[in-house]
Amino acid sequence: MTDVPARLTVVTLGARDMGALRTFYRSLGWPELPGGADTWAGFLLGGVLLALFPLDELAAEAGAGGPPGAWSGVTLACNVDSREQVDSAFAAAVAAGATPVADPVDRPWGGRSGYVADPEGNRWEIAWAGTARFDERGALLAFG
């Protein structure tokens, strides 16, 4: 296995109006994960988590400075198997040409993550969450 597993585990949308966005996705019939609130909400969709997070908080966490329009408000995540693996995967991504935008830190929600930008500026979160469970292919089975 490489230091950065070939996984897309989470797509996070920066929400301008969390209540309206949560209502929309629930109206589609998508079951919201337990613990959803106007501070964070998630929907497990066929092995990938769709997460909703307030846009201003996501921008602060993902290091979204730069010229206006340089960041879309969307992040992708690659969840790794251990807290320690966050740092090695982060370093491997940077060595491969990613730009570090937010160094790995322990997060208030109990996990650890850092952010890099690919050559087009897309934000990838390299993360570990103790509640994430994967199948043998690396597909996300549970989150929370």
XYZ file of N, CA and C in Angstrom:
432
model
N 0.838 -1.182 0.000
C 0.000 0.000 0.000
C 0.881 1.243 0.000
N 0.457 2.260 -0.738
C 1.190 3.515 -0.746
C 0.827 4.309 0.506
N 1.561 5.375 0.762
C 1.268 6.217 1.920
C -0.070 6.934 1.785
N -0.488 7.205 0.550
C -1.785 7.839 0.323
C -2.676 6.803 -0.353
N -3.623 6.210 0.393
C -4.464 5.183 -0.218
C -5.317 5.761 -1.340
N -5.605 4.945 -2.343
C -6.440 5.361 -3.474
C -7.904 5.301 -3.042
N -8.311 6.315 -2.269
C -9.661 6.365 -1.714
C -10.225 7.774 -1.837
N -11.482 7.851 -2.235
C -12.257 9.080 -2.070
C -13.327 8.721 -1.056
N -13.202 9.218 0.150
C -14.105 8.818 1.220
C -15.132 9.881 1.573
N -14.782 11.147 1.401
C -15.682 12.229 1.809
C -15.629 13.358 0.793
N -16.797 13.848 0.405
C -16.928 15.096 -0.348
C -17.651 16.050 0.595
N -17.015 17.179 0.913
C -17.608 18.148 1.829
C -18.046 19.382 1.059
N -19.306 19.733 1.232
C -19.840 20.948 0.630
C -19.863 22.040 1.679
N -19.270 23.179 1.357
C -19.336 24.336 2.235
C -20.707 24.962 2.096
N -21.481 24.951 3.180
C -22.874 25.393 3.136
C -23.015 26.844 3.577
N -23.712 27.613 2.771
C -24.053 28.980 3.152
C -25.259 28.990 4.096
N -26.181 28.019 3.908
C -27.377 27.890 4.742
C -27.536 26.407 5.091
N -26.979 26.004 6.240
C -26.985 24.595 6.626
C -28.400 24.028 6.715
N -29.328 24.781 7.295
C -30.690 24.277 7.444
C -31.324 23.946 6.107
N -31.198 24.856 5.165
C -31.790 24.635 3.842
C -31.118 23.469 3.121
N -29.792 23.363 3.225
C -29.084 22.289 2.538
C -29.421 20.932 3.147
N -29.473 20.843 4.477
C -29.864 19.593 5.134
C -31.271 19.189 4.716
N -32.185 20.138 4.711
C -33.565 19.853 4.322
C -33.625 19.341 2.891
N -32.875 19.952 1.995
C -32.864 19.518 0.598
C -32.431 18.062 0.474
N -31.300 17.699 1.080
C -30.807 16.324 0.931
C -31.726 15.315 1.623
N -32.324 15.677 2.747
C -33.307 14.781 3.378
C -34.542 14.655 2.492
N -34.911 15.741 1.791
C -36.077 15.703 0.897
C -35.864 14.770 -0.287
N -34.599 14.529 -0.626
C -34.306 13.558 -1.681
C -34.515 12.122 -1.210
N -34.740 11.989 0.102
C -34.904 10.662 0.680
C -33.606 10.066 1.182
N -32.568 10.877 1.224
C -31.267 10.394 1.687
C -31.246 10.426 3.208
N -30.922 9.292 3.834
C -30.910 9.278 5.300
C -29.700 10.019 5.868
N -29.997 10.923 6.790
C -28.943 11.674 7.450
C -28.355 10.826 8.572
N -27.036 10.884 8.728
C -26.385 10.152 9.808
C -26.812 10.704 11.156
N -26.829 9.855 12.192
C -27.129 10.361 13.532
C -26.150 11.477 13.909
N -26.635 12.416 14.683
C -25.779 13.511 15.139
C -25.765 14.703 14.211
N -26.524 14.662 13.120
C -26.573 15.793 12.200
C -27.127 17.031 12.888
N -26.589 18.176 12.550
C -27.016 19.443 13.141
C -26.629 20.548 12.166
N -26.887 21.779 12.549
C -26.512 22.888 11.688
C -25.034 23.237 11.799
N -24.268 22.425 12.520
C -22.816 22.586 12.586
C -22.090 21.546 11.738
N -22.745 20.445 11.424
C -22.195 19.382 10.584
C -23.314 18.392 10.313
N -23.359 17.893 9.097
C -24.316 16.849 8.755
C -23.671 15.933 7.729
N -24.074 14.677 7.721
C -23.503 13.727 6.781
C -24.539 12.758 6.252
N -24.299 12.316 5.019
C -25.154 11.364 4.326
C -24.241 10.322 3.683
N -24.368 9.050 4.089
C -23.545 7.987 3.516
C -24.180 7.534 2.215
N -23.453 7.716 1.112
C -23.983 7.466 -0.227
C -23.115 6.443 -0.955
N -23.459 5.198 -0.897
C -22.774 4.173 -1.670
C -21.274 4.121 -1.457
N -20.828 4.224 -0.233
C -19.405 4.107 0.047
C -18.655 5.426 0.137
N -19.335 6.543 -0.067
C -18.719 7.866 0.060
C -19.620 8.713 0.957
N -19.003 9.479 1.837
C -19.759 10.357 2.717
C -19.911 11.725 2.069
N -21.155 12.196 1.963
C -21.415 13.581 1.583
C -21.574 14.342 2.889
N -20.657 15.257 3.163
C -20.679 16.032 4.400
C -21.054 17.471 4.089
N -21.800 18.072 4.998
C -22.154 19.483 4.916
C -21.529 20.169 6.120
N -20.869 21.299 5.876
C -20.144 22.016 6.924
C -20.294 23.501 6.625
N -20.506 24.344 7.618
C -20.645 25.776 7.346
C -19.463 26.314 6.516
N -19.765 27.039 5.471
C -18.753 27.500 4.525
C -17.633 28.292 5.187
N -17.968 29.209 6.092
C -16.914 30.012 6.708
C -15.976 29.156 7.553
N -16.516 28.168 8.252
C -15.678 27.282 9.057
C -14.829 26.373 8.171
N -15.407 25.885 7.067
C -14.654 25.044 6.138
C -13.527 25.842 5.497
N -13.800 27.080 5.124
C -12.774 27.930 4.518
C -11.622 28.150 5.489
N -11.931 28.374 6.756
C -10.881 28.574 7.757
C -10.070 27.296 7.953
N -10.740 26.159 8.001
C -10.062 24.889 8.246
C -9.223 24.450 7.055
N -9.710 24.687 5.844
C -9.044 24.203 4.634
C -8.025 25.188 4.077
N -7.739 26.262 4.781
C -6.735 27.218 4.319
C -7.100 27.824 2.993
N -8.300 28.354 2.903
C -8.829 28.806 1.624
C -8.522 30.264 1.311
N -7.378 30.762 1.746
C -6.997 32.125 1.391
C -6.641 32.212 -0.084
N -6.284 33.362 -0.518
C -5.911 33.544 -1.922
C -6.877 34.466 -2.621
N -6.715 34.600 -3.928
C -7.574 35.521 -4.672
C -9.028 35.063 -4.671
N -9.974 36.007 -4.764
C -11.392 35.644 -4.820
C -11.645 34.646 -5.946
N -12.468 33.660 -5.665
C -12.799 32.656 -6.669
C -11.765 31.549 -6.807
N -10.676 31.612 -6.032
C -9.624 30.603 -6.163
C -10.027 29.274 -5.553
N -11.031 29.275 -4.689
C -11.479 28.049 -4.042
C -12.981 27.938 -4.163
N -13.468 26.763 -4.527
C -14.883 26.567 -4.842
C -15.780 26.343 -3.645
N -15.211 26.067 -2.472
C -16.039 25.741 -1.316
C -16.299 24.255 -1.185
N -15.599 23.436 -1.957
C -15.736 21.990 -1.908
C -14.394 21.383 -1.536
N -14.408 20.416 -0.625
C -13.198 19.660 -0.329
C -13.458 18.190 -0.573
N -12.404 17.483 -0.917
C -12.427 16.030 -1.055
C -11.605 15.479 0.094
N -11.881 14.269 0.523
C -11.103 13.705 1.618
C -10.652 12.297 1.296
N -9.467 11.986 1.775
C -8.933 10.634 1.770
C -8.713 10.278 3.231
N -9.556 9.397 3.759
C -9.386 8.956 5.139
C -8.397 7.804 5.186
N -7.491 7.871 6.142
C -6.475 6.843 6.328
C -6.841 6.010 7.553
N -6.069 4.957 7.796
C -6.429 3.968 8.802
C -5.983 4.295 10.220
N -5.093 5.267 10.401
C -4.621 5.578 11.748
C -4.286 7.057 11.866
N -4.289 7.537 13.099
C -3.931 8.924 13.385
C -2.533 9.229 12.842
N -1.596 8.311 13.068
C -0.205 8.517 12.654
C -0.057 8.567 11.131
N -0.916 7.847 10.429
C -0.825 7.796 8.971
C -1.194 9.125 8.324
N -1.911 9.996 9.033
C -2.250 11.309 8.474
C -0.972 12.051 8.092
N -0.003 12.068 9.001
C 1.230 12.818 8.747
C 2.042 12.233 7.600
N 2.142 10.900 7.528
C 2.928 10.293 6.447
C 2.229 10.462 5.098
N 0.902 10.352 5.072
C 0.177 10.558 3.812
C 0.253 12.018 3.378
N 0.166 12.934 4.326
C 0.290 14.362 4.034
C 1.659 14.629 3.404
N 2.713 14.100 4.017
C 4.075 14.293 3.491
C 4.227 13.670 2.105
N 3.627 12.506 1.890
C 3.719 11.846 0.583
C 3.011 12.665 -0.487
N 1.861 13.254 -0.143
C 1.141 14.089 -1.111
C 1.961 15.318 -1.475
N 2.581 15.943 -0.485
C 3.426 17.116 -0.742
C 4.624 16.716 -1.597
N 5.231 15.568 -1.304
C 6.367 15.090 -2.094
C 5.973 14.819 -3.544
N 4.695 14.465 -3.753
C 4.210 14.194 -5.110
C 3.827 15.460 -5.858
N 3.886 16.627 -5.196
C 3.604 17.885 -5.877
C 2.439 18.675 -5.325
N 1.754 18.169 -4.299
C 0.658 18.927 -3.688
C 1.229 20.111 -2.909
N 0.425 21.151 -2.773
C 0.806 22.316 -1.983
C 0.187 22.187 -0.598
N 1.000 22.231 0.458
C 0.394 22.179 1.791
C -0.357 23.472 2.071
N -1.602 23.361 2.548
C -2.380 24.556 2.866
C -2.783 24.613 4.337
N -2.821 23.477 5.021
C -3.112 23.444 6.461
C -2.469 22.176 7.018
N -1.440 22.356 7.825
C -0.714 21.215 8.384
C -1.633 20.326 9.215
N -1.310 19.033 9.317
C -2.122 18.133 10.133
C -2.163 18.574 11.599
N -3.364 18.531 12.154
C -3.580 18.844 13.574
C -4.678 17.929 14.102
N -4.693 17.756 15.412
C -5.799 17.059 16.058
C -6.992 18.002 16.045
N -8.138 17.481 15.638
C -9.353 18.297 15.476
C -10.259 18.193 16.703
N -11.077 19.221 16.938
C -11.990 19.206 18.087
C -12.959 18.017 18.081
N -13.244 17.457 16.912
C -14.186 16.337 16.819
C -13.528 14.991 17.126
N -12.220 14.996 17.472
C -11.562 13.767 17.894
C -10.671 13.117 16.871
N -10.674 13.600 15.657
C -9.819 13.029 14.617
C -8.580 13.872 14.400
N -7.906 13.609 13.313
C -6.705 14.364 12.925
C -6.791 14.568 11.421
N -6.414 15.763 10.957
C -6.409 15.991 9.518
C -5.557 17.191 9.147
N -5.179 17.227 7.883
C -4.487 18.346 7.268
C -4.995 18.482 5.845
N -4.704 19.609 5.225
C -5.192 19.871 3.872
C -4.038 20.167 2.927
N -4.157 19.630 1.717
C -3.248 19.947 0.626
C -4.088 20.391 -0.567
N -3.442 21.087 -1.493
C -4.103 21.461 -2.743
C -3.395 20.750 -3.874
N -4.184 20.204 -4.799
C -3.582 19.595 -5.986
C -3.117 20.708 -6.926
N -2.478 20.387 -8.049
C -1.963 21.438 -8.935
C -3.018 22.400 -9.479
N -4.315 22.018 -9.433
C -5.388 22.905 -9.880
C -6.008 23.680 -8.713
N -5.510 23.465 -7.496
C -6.024 24.171 -6.337
C -7.143 23.461 -5.597
N -7.550 22.258 -6.051
C -8.585 21.498 -5.360
C -8.077 21.053 -3.992
N -8.884 21.255 -2.959
C -8.480 20.927 -1.590
C -8.776 19.471 -1.266
N -7.756 18.777 -0.814
C -7.874 17.413 -0.313
C -7.566 17.420 1.171
N -8.471 16.853 1.948
C -8.219 16.655 3.375
C -7.675 15.242 3.553
N -6.521 15.133 4.174
C -5.973 13.833 4.565
C -6.402 13.668 6.019
N -7.248 12.680 6.299
C -7.903 12.629 7.594
C -7.915 11.234 8.196
N -8.009 11.214 9.506
C -8.297 10.002 10.247
C -9.462 10.307 11.171
N -10.457 9.436 11.156
C -11.593 9.515 12.074
C -11.759 8.127 12.667
N -11.693 8.023 13.970
C -11.771 6.730 14.628
C -13.053 5.974 14.363
N -14.082 6.674 13.915
C -15.374 6.037 13.668
C -15.535 5.535 12.233
N -14.599 5.861 11.351
C -14.710 5.433 9.949
C -14.384 3.945 9.838
N -15.192 3.227 9.091
C -14.981 1.797 8.840
C -14.997 1.554 7.337
N -14.045 0.735 6.883
C -13.870 0.481 5.457
C -14.005 -1.004 5.154
N -14.357 -1.342 3.917
C -14.314 -2.741 3.501
C -12.915 -3.055 2.974
N -12.730 -4.268 2.485
C -11.399 -4.690 2.041
C -10.893 -3.916 0.825
N -11.786 -3.242 0.094
C -11.383 -2.430 -1.056
C -11.106 -0.983 -0.674
N -11.407 -0.625 0.575
C -11.217 0.749 1.013
C -12.473 1.600 0.902
N -13.617 0.994 0.512
C -14.866 1.750 0.432
C -15.378 2.030 1.837
N -15.899 3.199 2.047
C -16.421 3.607 3.342
C -17.722 2.856 3.630
N -17.741 2.151 4.765
C -18.941 1.404 5.171
C -19.741 2.144 6.232
N -19.047 2.829 7.123
C -19.719 3.538 8.217
C -18.871 4.734 8.628
N -19.538 5.753 9.120
C -18.869 6.957 9.589
C -19.671 7.487 10.755
N -19.250 7.150 11.944
C -19.961 7.615 13.122
C -20.670 6.497 13.826
